[in-house]
Amino acid sequence: MHYLRRNLVPARALAGHPSRSQRGVVLLVALIVLVALTLAGVALIRSVDTANLIAGNLSFHQSAIHAGERSTELAVANWLEPNNALGNVSLFTDSPAVSGVGNGYIASRQDPAVGVSWDDFWAATLATQAVTGAQDAAGNTVSYVIQRLCDSAGPPQAANVNCATSPSSNSGGSQTAGGLGNLKDSQIYYRITTRIAGPRNTVAYIQTIIAL
């Protein structure tokens, strides 16, 4: 005797292959997560690069400032102090360039016009008179110009020269107790403008006012 047997179809086959659908969703989610992680990694790398660039620029800027301060000290020691002796009139007139090389001293004040940057003013007016030193170990090239803060060249006592001076002060002591002492000579103000050109196109300016 033979019995008829029915072929039973698995229920999962009748349900539209749910296991295959689930595998497709997992793949899509994994791709989205992978893209998000990639973008996060790129953002982190760019953030680190930016931080390193900023730190490097700050380091170069500080190096330029230190080089400029050393140059300012040289300007005082090599030019202002030696030419400030009694009877020396070298500070009354501009120091002419020698063989196209400036001596770094101008006997009158010069400022950039309104809307003109100091860098443009330096290139157009001060560069030919500036003293430029050799490049240092950090890659900084320093130049400086000394300007007497007067309206024009000439002896500071002249009426049209009109120099900026420090206030006169009285000298004290037992001989002048209760009365006015002799007035000291007013000191003349000088402005030292230092330009530093360093690595990565770093350009910095330092201005120092000296009274002698």
Tab-separated table of C-alpha atoms in Angstrom:
chain	number	residue	atom	x	y	z
A	1	MET	CA	0.000	0.000	0.000
A	2	HIS	CA	1.308	3.367	-0.958
A	3	TYR	CA	0.656	6.586	0.976
A	4	LEU	CA	0.721	10.001	-0.556
A	5	ARG	CA	3.096	12.448	1.168
A	6	ARG	CA	2.865	16.167	0.933
A	7	ASN	CA	6.012	18.230	0.633
A	8	LEU	CA	6.015	20.694	3.490
A	9	VAL	CA	7.358	24.133	2.580
A	10	PRO	CA	9.287	25.837	5.432
A	11	ALA	CA	7.427	28.736	6.886
A	12	ARG	CA	10.380	31.057	6.490
A	13	ALA	CA	10.349	30.548	2.739
A	14	LEU	CA	6.706	31.652	2.663
A	15	ALA	CA	7.513	34.754	4.698
A	16	GLY	CA	9.539	36.530	2.017
A	17	HIS	CA	13.085	35.507	3.102
A	18	PRO	CA	13.317	37.620	6.319
A	19	SER	CA	16.888	36.442	7.095
A	20	ARG	CA	18.198	37.861	3.822
A	21	SER	CA	16.421	41.181	4.469
A	22	GLN	CA	18.001	41.443	7.899
A	23	ARG	CA	21.453	40.860	6.466
A	24	GLY	CA	20.882	43.773	4.022
A	25	VAL	CA	19.887	46.181	6.819
A	26	VAL	CA	22.951	45.264	8.891
A	27	LEU	CA	25.212	45.973	5.906
A	28	LEU	CA	23.615	49.405	5.376
A	29	VAL	CA	24.004	50.326	9.051
A	30	ALA	CA	27.629	49.164	9.022
A	31	LEU	CA	28.365	51.361	5.994
A	32	ILE	CA	26.777	54.400	7.671
A	33	VAL	CA	28.804	53.828	10.843
A	34	LEU	CA	31.980	53.383	8.790
A	35	VAL	CA	31.372	56.677	6.956
A	36	ALA	CA	30.734	58.468	10.256
A	37	LEU	CA	33.942	57.090	11.769
A	38	THR	CA	35.893	58.116	8.667
A	39	LEU	CA	34.565	61.674	8.840
A	40	ALA	CA	35.360	61.847	12.558
A	41	GLY	CA	38.909	60.651	11.904
A	42	VAL	CA	39.434	63.235	9.153
A	43	ALA	CA	38.102	66.003	11.422
A	44	LEU	CA	40.423	64.903	14.228
A	45	ILE	CA	43.463	64.906	11.931
A	46	ARG	CA	42.607	68.371	10.616
A	47	SER	CA	42.125	69.655	14.152
A	48	VAL	CA	45.531	68.326	15.222
A	49	ASP	CA	47.194	69.807	12.107
A	50	THR	CA	45.583	73.192	12.769
A	51	ALA	CA	46.702	73.147	16.404
A	52	ASN	CA	50.264	72.288	15.382
A	53	LEU	CA	50.247	75.057	12.765
A	54	ILE	CA	49.038	77.630	15.304
A	55	ALA	CA	51.622	76.508	17.863
A	56	GLY	CA	54.367	76.709	15.241
A	57	ASN	CA	53.308	80.205	14.166
A	58	LEU	CA	53.280	81.383	17.784
A	59	SER	CA	56.767	79.970	18.262
A	60	PHE	CA	58.043	81.760	15.145
A	61	HIS	CA	56.386	84.979	16.298
A	62	GLN	CA	58.021	84.794	19.724
A	63	SER	CA	61.390	84.112	18.103
A	64	ALA	CA	60.897	87.171	15.888
A	65	ILE	CA	60.031	89.349	18.894
A	66	HIS	CA	63.179	88.263	20.757
A	67	ALA	CA	65.317	88.995	17.686
A	68	GLY	CA	63.728	92.435	17.416
A	69	GLU	CA	64.444	93.238	21.047
A	70	ARG	CA	68.104	92.362	20.581
A	71	SER	CA	68.237	94.618	17.523
A	72	THR	CA	66.712	97.496	19.506
A	73	GLU	CA	69.438	97.170	22.109
A	74	LEU	CA	72.075	97.257	19.351
A	75	ALA	CA	70.533	100.415	17.890
A	76	VAL	CA	70.860	102.170	21.246
A	77	ALA	CA	74.378	100.888	21.961
A	78	ASN	CA	75.818	101.336	18.455
A	79	TRP	CA	74.283	104.638	17.407
A	80	LEU	CA	72.289	106.653	19.931
A	81	GLU	CA	74.596	106.469	22.918
A	82	PRO	CA	77.898	107.099	21.025
A	83	ASN	CA	76.415	110.118	19.211
A	84	ASN	CA	74.755	111.640	22.270
A	85	ALA	CA	77.954	113.081	23.748
A	86	LEU	CA	78.091	116.764	24.603
A	87	GLY	CA	78.924	118.840	21.535
A	88	ASN	CA	78.178	116.047	19.070
A	89	VAL	CA	75.746	117.305	16.420
A	90	SER	CA	75.386	114.005	14.555
A	91	LEU	CA	71.839	113.602	15.872
A	92	PHE	CA	70.734	116.937	14.380
A	93	THR	CA	70.781	115.707	10.775
A	94	ASP	CA	69.989	112.522	8.859
A	95	SER	CA	72.802	110.018	8.598
A	96	PRO	CA	73.418	109.596	4.847
A	97	ALA	CA	73.613	106.169	3.286
A	98	VAL	CA	77.094	104.940	2.420
A	99	SER	CA	77.428	103.026	-0.862
A	100	GLY	CA	73.687	102.517	-0.908
A	101	VAL	CA	73.624	101.094	2.617
A	102	GLY	CA	71.615	103.088	5.156
A	103	ASN	CA	72.950	104.071	8.575
A	104	GLY	CA	69.566	103.779	10.218
A	105	TYR	CA	69.138	107.334	11.533
A	106	ILE	CA	66.602	109.989	10.503
A	107	ALA	CA	66.579	113.317	12.346
A	108	SER	CA	62.858	113.954	11.891
A	109	ARG	CA	59.682	111.995	12.460
A	110	GLN	CA	57.983	110.214	9.590
A	111	ASP	CA	54.683	108.335	9.840
A	112	PRO	CA	52.560	106.430	7.320
A	113	ALA	CA	49.634	108.288	5.829
A	114	VAL	CA	46.089	107.379	6.763
A	115	GLY	CA	45.190	104.026	5.244
A	116	VAL	CA	48.813	103.028	4.582
A	117	SER	CA	50.139	100.037	6.522
A	118	TRP	CA	53.489	100.087	8.278
A	119	ASP	CA	54.761	97.363	5.940
A	120	ASP	CA	53.940	99.435	2.849
A	121	PHE	CA	55.377	102.561	4.488
A	122	TRP	CA	58.545	100.672	5.382
A	123	ALA	CA	59.028	99.422	1.830
A	124	ALA	CA	58.386	102.838	0.280
A	125	THR	CA	60.184	105.137	2.746
A	126	LEU	CA	62.251	103.501	5.475
A	127	ALA	CA	63.829	100.470	3.784
A	128	THR	CA	66.584	102.457	2.052
A	129	GLN	CA	67.702	104.055	5.331
A	130	ALA	CA	67.362	100.958	7.528
A	131	VAL	CA	70.229	98.967	8.965
A	132	THR	CA	69.765	95.269	8.165
A	133	GLY	CA	71.617	92.569	10.029
A	134	ALA	CA	72.556	89.080	8.932
A	135	GLN	CA	70.012	86.297	9.248
A	136	ASP	CA	70.185	84.618	12.655
A	137	ALA	CA	70.099	80.903	13.455
A	138	ALA	CA	66.295	80.943	13.717
A	139	GLY	CA	65.929	82.365	10.214
A	140	ASN	CA	65.047	85.932	11.284
A	141	THR	CA	66.324	88.960	9.373
A	142	VAL	CA	66.113	92.151	11.427
A	143	SER	CA	66.207	95.777	10.236
A	144	TYR	CA	65.865	98.954	12.265
A	145	VAL	CA	65.457	102.701	11.775
A	146	ILE	CA	65.944	105.360	14.474
A	147	GLN	CA	63.840	108.500	14.122
A	148	ARG	CA	64.228	111.612	16.226
A	149	LEU	CA	60.722	112.721	17.175
A	150	CYS	CA	61.103	116.227	15.787
A	151	ASP	CA	59.202	118.022	13.029
A	152	SER	CA	62.400	118.640	11.053
A	153	ALA	CA	66.154	118.272	11.200
A	154	GLY	CA	68.332	120.775	13.007
A	155	PRO	CA	69.257	121.759	16.576
A	156	PRO	CA	66.417	120.966	18.981
A	157	GLN	CA	66.502	124.561	20.284
A	158	ALA	CA	65.507	125.953	16.885
A	159	ALA	CA	61.940	127.198	16.686
A	160	ASN	CA	60.904	125.222	13.614
A	161	VAL	CA	62.378	121.911	14.807
A	162	ASN	CA	59.810	121.338	17.558
A	163	CYS	CA	61.094	118.144	19.185
A	164	ALA	CA	59.131	115.951	21.558
A	165	THR	CA	60.929	116.214	24.889
A	166	SER	CA	60.533	114.900	28.390
A	167	PRO	CA	59.307	117.378	31.019
A	168	SER	CA	62.055	119.349	32.758
A	169	SER	CA	62.582	118.432	36.383
A	170	ASN	CA	64.089	120.239	39.342
A	171	SER	CA	67.241	118.916	40.952
A	172	GLY	CA	66.863	118.364	44.687
A	173	GLY	CA	69.357	118.601	47.512
A	174	SER	CA	70.098	120.413	50.739
A	175	GLN	CA	71.177	123.527	48.883
A	176	THR	CA	67.753	123.973	47.345
A	177	ALA	CA	65.613	122.944	50.274
A	178	GLY	CA	62.550	125.158	50.481
A	179	GLY	CA	63.153	126.613	47.017
A	180	LEU	CA	63.352	125.752	43.357
A	181	GLY	CA	66.476	124.089	42.059
A	182	ASN	CA	68.086	124.415	38.647
A	183	LEU	CA	66.129	122.960	35.743
A	184	LYS	CA	67.720	119.978	34.021
A	185	ASP	CA	67.963	119.912	30.232
A	186	SER	CA	64.960	118.239	28.637
A	187	GLN	CA	65.655	114.890	27.026
A	188	ILE	CA	64.824	114.318	23.358
A	189	TYR	CA	62.629	111.375	22.404
A	190	TYR	CA	63.763	108.892	19.746
A	191	ARG	CA	61.660	106.137	18.201
A	192	ILE	CA	63.294	102.890	17.136
A	193	THR	CA	61.218	100.951	14.618
A	194	THR	CA	62.387	97.363	14.151
A	195	ARG	CA	61.143	95.087	11.381
A	196	ILE	CA	61.636	91.325	11.672
A	197	ALA	CA	61.142	89.009	8.694
A	198	GLY	CA	61.153	85.358	9.718
A	199	PRO	CA	60.217	81.861	8.517
A	200	ARG	CA	56.759	81.129	7.084
A	201	ASN	CA	56.490	84.749	5.917
A	202	THR	CA	56.428	85.951	9.518
A	203	VAL	CA	56.671	89.753	9.701
A	204	ALA	CA	56.672	91.622	13.007
A	205	TYR	CA	57.254	95.216	14.032
A	206	ILE	CA	58.502	96.558	17.344
A	207	GLN	CA	58.593	100.239	18.254
A	208	THR	CA	60.522	101.536	21.257
A	209	ILE	CA	60.682	105.113	22.557
A	210	ILE	CA	64.034	106.197	24.018
A	211	ALA	CA	64.717	109.467	25.853
A	212	LEU	CA	68.285	110.808	25.734
